[in-house]
PDB file of C-alpha atoms in Angstrom:
ATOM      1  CA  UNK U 242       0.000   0.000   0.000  1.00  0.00           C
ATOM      2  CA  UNK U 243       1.047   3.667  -0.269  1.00  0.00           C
ATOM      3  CA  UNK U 244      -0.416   6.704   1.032  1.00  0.00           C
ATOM      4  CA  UNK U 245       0.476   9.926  -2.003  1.00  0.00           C
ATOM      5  CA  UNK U 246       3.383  10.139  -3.894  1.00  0.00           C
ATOM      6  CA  UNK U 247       5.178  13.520  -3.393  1.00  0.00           C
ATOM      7  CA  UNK U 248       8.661  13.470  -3.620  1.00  0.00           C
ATOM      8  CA  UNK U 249      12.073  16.001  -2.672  1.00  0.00           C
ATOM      9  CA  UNK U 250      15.157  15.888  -4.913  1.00  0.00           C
ATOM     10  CA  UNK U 251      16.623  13.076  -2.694  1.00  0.00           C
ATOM     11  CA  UNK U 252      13.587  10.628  -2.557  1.00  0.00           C
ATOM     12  CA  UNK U 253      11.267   9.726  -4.663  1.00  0.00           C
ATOM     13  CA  UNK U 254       8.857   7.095  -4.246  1.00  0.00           C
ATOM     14  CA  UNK U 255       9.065   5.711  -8.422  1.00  0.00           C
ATOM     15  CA  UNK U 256      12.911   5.248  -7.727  1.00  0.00           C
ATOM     16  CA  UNK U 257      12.763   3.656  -4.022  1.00  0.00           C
ATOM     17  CA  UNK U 258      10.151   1.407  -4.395  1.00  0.00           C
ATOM     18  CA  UNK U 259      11.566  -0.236  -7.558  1.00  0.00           C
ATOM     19  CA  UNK U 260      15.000  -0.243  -5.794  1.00  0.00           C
ATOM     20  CA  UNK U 261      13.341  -2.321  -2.766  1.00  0.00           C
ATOM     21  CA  UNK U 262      12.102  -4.714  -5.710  1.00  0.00           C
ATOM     22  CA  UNK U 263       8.981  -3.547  -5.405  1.00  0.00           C
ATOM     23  CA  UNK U 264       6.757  -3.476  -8.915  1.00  0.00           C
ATOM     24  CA  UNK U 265       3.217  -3.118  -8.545  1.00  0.00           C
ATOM     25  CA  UNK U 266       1.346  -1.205  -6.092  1.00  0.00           C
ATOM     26  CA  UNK U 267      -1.577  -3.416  -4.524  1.00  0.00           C
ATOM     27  CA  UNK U 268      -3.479  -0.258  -3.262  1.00  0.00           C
ATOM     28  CA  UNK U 269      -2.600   3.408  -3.949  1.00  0.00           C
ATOM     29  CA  UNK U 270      -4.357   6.126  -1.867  1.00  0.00           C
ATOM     30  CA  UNK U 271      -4.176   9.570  -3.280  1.00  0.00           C
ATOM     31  CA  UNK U 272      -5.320  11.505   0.013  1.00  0.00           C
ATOM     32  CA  UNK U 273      -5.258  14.995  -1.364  1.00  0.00           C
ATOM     33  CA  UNK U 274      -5.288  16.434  -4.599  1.00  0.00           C
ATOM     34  CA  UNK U 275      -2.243  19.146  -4.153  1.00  0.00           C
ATOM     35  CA  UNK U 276       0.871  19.107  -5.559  1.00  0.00           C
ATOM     36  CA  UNK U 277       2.982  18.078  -2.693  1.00  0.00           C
ATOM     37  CA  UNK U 278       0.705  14.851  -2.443  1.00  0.00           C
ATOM     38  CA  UNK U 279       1.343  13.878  -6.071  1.00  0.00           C
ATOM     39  CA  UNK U 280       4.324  15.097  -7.641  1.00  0.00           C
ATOM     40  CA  UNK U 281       6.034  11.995  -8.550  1.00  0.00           C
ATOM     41  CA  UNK U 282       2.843  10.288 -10.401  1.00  0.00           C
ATOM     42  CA  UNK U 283       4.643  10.606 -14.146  1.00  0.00           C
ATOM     43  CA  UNK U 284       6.966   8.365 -12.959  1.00  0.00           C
ATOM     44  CA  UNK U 285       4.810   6.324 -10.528  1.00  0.00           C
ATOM     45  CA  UNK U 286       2.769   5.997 -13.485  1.00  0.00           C
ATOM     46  CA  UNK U 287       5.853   4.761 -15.734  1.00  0.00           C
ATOM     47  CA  UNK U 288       7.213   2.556 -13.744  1.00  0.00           C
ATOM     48  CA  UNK U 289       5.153   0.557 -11.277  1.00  0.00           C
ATOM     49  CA  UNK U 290       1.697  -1.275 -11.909  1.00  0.00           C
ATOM     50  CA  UNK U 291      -1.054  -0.181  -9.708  1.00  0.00           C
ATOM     51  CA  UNK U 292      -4.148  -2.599  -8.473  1.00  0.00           C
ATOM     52  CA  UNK U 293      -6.330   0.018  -7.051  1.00  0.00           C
ATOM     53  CA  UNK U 294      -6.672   3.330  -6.464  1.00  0.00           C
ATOM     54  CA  UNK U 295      -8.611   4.911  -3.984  1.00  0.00           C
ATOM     55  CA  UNK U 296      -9.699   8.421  -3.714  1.00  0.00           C
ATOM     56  CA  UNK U 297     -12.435  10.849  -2.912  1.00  0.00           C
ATOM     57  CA  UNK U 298     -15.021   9.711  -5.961  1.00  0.00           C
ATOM     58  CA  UNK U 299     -17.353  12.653  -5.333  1.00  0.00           C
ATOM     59  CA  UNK U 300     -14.877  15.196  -7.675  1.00  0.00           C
ATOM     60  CA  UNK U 301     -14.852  14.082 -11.490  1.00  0.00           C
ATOM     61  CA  UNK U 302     -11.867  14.510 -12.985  1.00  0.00           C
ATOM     62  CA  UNK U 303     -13.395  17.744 -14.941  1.00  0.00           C
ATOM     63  CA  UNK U 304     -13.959  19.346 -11.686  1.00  0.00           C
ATOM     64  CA  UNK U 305     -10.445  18.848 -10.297  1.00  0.00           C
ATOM     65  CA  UNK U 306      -9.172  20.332 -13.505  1.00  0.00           C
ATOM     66  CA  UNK U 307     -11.376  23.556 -12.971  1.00  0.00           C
ATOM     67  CA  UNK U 308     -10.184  23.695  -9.237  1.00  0.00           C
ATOM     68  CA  UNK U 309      -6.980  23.751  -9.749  1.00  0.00           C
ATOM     69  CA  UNK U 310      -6.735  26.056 -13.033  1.00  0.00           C
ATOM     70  CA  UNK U 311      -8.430  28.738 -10.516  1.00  0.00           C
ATOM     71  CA  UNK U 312      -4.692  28.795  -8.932  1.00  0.00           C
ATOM     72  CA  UNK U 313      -2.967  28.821 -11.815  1.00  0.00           C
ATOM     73  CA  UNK U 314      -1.426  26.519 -14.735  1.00  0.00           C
ATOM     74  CA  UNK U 315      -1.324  23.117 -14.149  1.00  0.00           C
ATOM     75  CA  UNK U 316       1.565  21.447 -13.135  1.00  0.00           C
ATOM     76  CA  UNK U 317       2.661  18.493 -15.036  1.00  0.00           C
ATOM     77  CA  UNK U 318       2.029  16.450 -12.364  1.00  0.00           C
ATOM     78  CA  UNK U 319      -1.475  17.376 -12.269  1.00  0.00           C
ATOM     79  CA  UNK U 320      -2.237  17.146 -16.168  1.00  0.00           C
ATOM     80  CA  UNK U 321      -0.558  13.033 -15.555  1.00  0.00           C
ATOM     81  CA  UNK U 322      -3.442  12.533 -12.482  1.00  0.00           C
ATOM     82  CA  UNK U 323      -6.278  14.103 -14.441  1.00  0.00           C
ATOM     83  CA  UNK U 324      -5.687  12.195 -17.415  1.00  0.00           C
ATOM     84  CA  UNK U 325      -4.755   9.043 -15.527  1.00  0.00           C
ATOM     85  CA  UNK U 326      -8.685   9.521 -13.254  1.00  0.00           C
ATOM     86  CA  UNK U 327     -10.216  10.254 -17.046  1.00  0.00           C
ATOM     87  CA  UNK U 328      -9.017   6.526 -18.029  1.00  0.00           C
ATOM     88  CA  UNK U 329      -9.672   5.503 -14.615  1.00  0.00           C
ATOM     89  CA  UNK U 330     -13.232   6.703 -14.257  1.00  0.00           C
ATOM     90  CA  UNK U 331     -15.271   4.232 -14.851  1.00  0.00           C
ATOM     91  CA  UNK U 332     -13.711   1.204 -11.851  1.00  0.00           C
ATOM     92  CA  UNK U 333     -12.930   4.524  -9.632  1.00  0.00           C
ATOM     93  CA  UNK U 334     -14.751   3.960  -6.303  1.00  0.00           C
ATOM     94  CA  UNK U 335     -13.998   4.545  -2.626  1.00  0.00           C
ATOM     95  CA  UNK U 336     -14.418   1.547  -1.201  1.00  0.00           C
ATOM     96  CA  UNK U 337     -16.952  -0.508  -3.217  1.00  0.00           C
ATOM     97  CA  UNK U 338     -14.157  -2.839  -5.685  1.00  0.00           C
ATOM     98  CA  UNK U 339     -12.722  -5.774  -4.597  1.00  0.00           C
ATOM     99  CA  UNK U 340      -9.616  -5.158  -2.234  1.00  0.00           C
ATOM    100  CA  UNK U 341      -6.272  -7.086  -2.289  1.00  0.00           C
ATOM    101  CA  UNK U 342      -6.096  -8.994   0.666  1.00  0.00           C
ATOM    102  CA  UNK U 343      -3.574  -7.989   3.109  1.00  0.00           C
ATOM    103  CA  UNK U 344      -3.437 -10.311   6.183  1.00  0.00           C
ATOM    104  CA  UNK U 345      -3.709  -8.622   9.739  1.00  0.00           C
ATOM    105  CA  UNK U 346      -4.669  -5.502   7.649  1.00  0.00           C
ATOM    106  CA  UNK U 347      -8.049  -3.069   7.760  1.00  0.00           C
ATOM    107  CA  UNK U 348      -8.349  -0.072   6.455  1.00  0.00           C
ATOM    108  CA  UNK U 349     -11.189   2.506   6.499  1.00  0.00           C
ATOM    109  CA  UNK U 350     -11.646   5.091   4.226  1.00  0.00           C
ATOM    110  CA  UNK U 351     -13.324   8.689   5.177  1.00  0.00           C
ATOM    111  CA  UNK U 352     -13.777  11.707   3.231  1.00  0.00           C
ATOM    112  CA  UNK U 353     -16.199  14.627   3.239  1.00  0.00           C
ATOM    113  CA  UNK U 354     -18.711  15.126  -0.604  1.00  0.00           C
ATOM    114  CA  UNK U 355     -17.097  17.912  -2.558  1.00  0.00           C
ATOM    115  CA  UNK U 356     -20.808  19.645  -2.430  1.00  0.00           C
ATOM    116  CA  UNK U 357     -21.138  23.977  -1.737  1.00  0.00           C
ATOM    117  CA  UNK U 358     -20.170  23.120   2.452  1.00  0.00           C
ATOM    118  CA  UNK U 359     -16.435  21.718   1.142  1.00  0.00           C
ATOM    119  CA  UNK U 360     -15.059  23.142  -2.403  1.00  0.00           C
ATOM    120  CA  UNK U 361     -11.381  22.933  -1.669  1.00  0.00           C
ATOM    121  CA  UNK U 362      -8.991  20.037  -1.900  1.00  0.00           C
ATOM    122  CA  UNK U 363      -7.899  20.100   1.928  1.00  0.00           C
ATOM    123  CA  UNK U 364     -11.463  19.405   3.135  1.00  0.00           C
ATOM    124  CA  UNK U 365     -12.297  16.599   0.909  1.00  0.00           C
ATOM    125  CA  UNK U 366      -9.087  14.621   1.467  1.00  0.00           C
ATOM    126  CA  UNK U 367      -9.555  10.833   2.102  1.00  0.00           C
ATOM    127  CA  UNK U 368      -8.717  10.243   5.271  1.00  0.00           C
ATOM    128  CA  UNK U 369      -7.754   6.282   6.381  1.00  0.00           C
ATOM    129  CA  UNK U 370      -8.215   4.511   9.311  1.00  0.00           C
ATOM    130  CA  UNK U 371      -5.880   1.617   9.619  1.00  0.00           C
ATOM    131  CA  UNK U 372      -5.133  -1.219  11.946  1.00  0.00           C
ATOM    132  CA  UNK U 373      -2.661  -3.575  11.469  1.00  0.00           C
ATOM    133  CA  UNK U 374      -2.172  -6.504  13.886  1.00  0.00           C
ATOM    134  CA  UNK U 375      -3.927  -4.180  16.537  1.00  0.00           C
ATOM    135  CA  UNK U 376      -2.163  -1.146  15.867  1.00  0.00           C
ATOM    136  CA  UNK U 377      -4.203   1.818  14.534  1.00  0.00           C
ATOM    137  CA  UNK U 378      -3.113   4.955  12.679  1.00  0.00           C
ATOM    138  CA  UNK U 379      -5.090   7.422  11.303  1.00  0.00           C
ATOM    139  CA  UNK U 380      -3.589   8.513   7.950  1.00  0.00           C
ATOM    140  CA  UNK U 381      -5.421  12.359   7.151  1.00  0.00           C
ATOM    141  CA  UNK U 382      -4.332  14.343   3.906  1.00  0.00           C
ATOM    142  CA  UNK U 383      -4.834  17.838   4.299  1.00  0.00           C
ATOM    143  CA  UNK U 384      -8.079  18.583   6.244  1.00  0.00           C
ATOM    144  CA  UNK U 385      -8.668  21.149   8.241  1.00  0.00           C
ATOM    145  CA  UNK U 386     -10.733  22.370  11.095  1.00  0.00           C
ATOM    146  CA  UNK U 387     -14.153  22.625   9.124  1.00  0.00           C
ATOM    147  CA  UNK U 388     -13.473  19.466   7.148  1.00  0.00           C
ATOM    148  CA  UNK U 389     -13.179  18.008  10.636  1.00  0.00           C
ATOM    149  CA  UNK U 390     -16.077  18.606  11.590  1.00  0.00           C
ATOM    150  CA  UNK U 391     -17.550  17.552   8.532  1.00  0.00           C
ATOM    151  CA  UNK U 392     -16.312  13.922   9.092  1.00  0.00           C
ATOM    152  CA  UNK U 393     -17.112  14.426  12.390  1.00  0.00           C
ATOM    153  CA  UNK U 394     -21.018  13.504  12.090  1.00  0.00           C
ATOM    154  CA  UNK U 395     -20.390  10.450  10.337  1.00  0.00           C
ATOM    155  CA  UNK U 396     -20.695   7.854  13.049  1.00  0.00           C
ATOM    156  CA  UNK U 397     -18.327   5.031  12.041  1.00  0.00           C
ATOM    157  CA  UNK U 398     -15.737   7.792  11.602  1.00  0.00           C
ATOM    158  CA  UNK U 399     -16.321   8.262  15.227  1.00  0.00           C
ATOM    159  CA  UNK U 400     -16.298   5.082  15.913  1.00  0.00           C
ATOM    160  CA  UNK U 401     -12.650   4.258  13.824  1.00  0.00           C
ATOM    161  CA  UNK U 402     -10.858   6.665  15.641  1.00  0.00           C
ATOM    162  CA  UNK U 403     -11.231   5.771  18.895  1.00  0.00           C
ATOM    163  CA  UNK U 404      -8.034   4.771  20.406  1.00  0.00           C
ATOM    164  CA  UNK U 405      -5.963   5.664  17.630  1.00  0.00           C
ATOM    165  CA  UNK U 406      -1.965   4.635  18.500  1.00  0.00           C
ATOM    166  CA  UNK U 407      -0.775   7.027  16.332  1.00  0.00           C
ATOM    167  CA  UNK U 408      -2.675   9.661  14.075  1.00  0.00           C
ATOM    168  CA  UNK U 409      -0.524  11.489  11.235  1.00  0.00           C
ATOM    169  CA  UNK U 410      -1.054  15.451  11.577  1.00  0.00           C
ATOM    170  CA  UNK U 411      -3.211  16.791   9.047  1.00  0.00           C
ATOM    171  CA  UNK U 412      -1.762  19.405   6.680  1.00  0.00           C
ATOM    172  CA  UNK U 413       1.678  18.797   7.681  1.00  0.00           C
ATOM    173  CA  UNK U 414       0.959  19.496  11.311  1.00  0.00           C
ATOM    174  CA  UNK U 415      -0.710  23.306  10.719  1.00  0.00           C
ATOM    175  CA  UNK U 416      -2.900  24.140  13.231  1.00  0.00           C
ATOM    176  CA  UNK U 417      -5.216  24.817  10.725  1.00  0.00           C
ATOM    177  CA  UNK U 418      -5.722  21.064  10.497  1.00  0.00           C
ATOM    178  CA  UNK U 419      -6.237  20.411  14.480  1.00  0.00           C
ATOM    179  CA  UNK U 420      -9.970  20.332  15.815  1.00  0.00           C
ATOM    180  CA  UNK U 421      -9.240  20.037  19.691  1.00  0.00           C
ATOM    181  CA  UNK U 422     -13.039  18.311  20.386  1.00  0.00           C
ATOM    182  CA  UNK U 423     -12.100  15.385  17.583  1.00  0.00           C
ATOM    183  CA  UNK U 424      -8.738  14.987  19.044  1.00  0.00           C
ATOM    184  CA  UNK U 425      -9.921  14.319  22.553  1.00  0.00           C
ATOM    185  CA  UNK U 426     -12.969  11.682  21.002  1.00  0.00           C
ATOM    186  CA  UNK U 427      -9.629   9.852  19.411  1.00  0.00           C
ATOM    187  CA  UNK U 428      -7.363   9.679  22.382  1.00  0.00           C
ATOM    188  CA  UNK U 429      -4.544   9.453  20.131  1.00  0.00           C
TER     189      UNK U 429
END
């Protein structure tokens, strides 16, 4: 499984994971649709196979592609994902295809509708819930305080987070990703 696929001069994950001998990615979560989630997907897309992908469903591809033009050109990047949901479209669901089967493994996947409450990338980021041979981790892309509480009134996201062993900081660890009342429902 991996969780995005941004990348720094020194690592990226297209070169690593084919230098561990890994060549096909069983599950591939894209949690947020920002560059610094997806800037190695060219070569991702070159040179590893990928089972399934999993994203937020509720933004089409043509929708993404007017988001992101409201900043500015897109980045190459960007153009590669588009183009690569277009062809994906019609098997792209959140949860409802047939998953590898990873032993000792759940995951849970959250995310908020893009709909007029959430119309930016951060608050519609998938968010996972994973346990693995009873440790759980909370994997969140980028959402922030009002995406929280978005998530927040879906019960079995409640539920999922409780007792959380470790919960990755949303947005890079900006407070603008930190809802205190979630936090202390988790008990991270």
């Amino acid at each position: 499984m991996l969780w995005d696929c941004g990348h720094t001069n020194e690592n990226r994950p297209s070169i690593f994971l084919r230098k561990i001998g890994i060549n096909t990615i069983n599950r591939f979560f894209i949690t947020n649709y920002d560059q610094d989630h997806i800037s190695d997907i060219e070569n991702l897309l070159n040179e590893l196979n990928i089972d399934v992908l999993t994203v937020n469903p509720t933004i089409s591809p043509d929708v993404l592609r007017k988001l992101k033009l409201q900043s500015g050109p897109l980045s190459s990047a960007m153009t590669s994902l588009i183009d690569w949901l277009h062809f994906m479209r019609q098997g792209l669901t959140g949860d409802q295809v047939n998953m590898p089967a990873f032993p000792g493994v759940e995951v849970q996947t959250f995310y908020n509708s893009y709909s007029n409450e959430f119309q930016d990338t951060n608050n519609v980021s998938v968010v996972t819930v994973d346990s693995c041979n009873g440790v759980k981790f909370v994997v969140t892309g980028d959402v922030e305080a009002n995406g929280w509480r978005g998530l927040a009134i879906q019960p079995k996201f409640l539920q999922a987070i409780q007792n959380a062993d470790l919960w990755v900081a949303s947005h890079q660890g900006r407070e603008s990703g930190y809802l205190e009342p979630l936090m202390n429902k988790a008990n991270p």
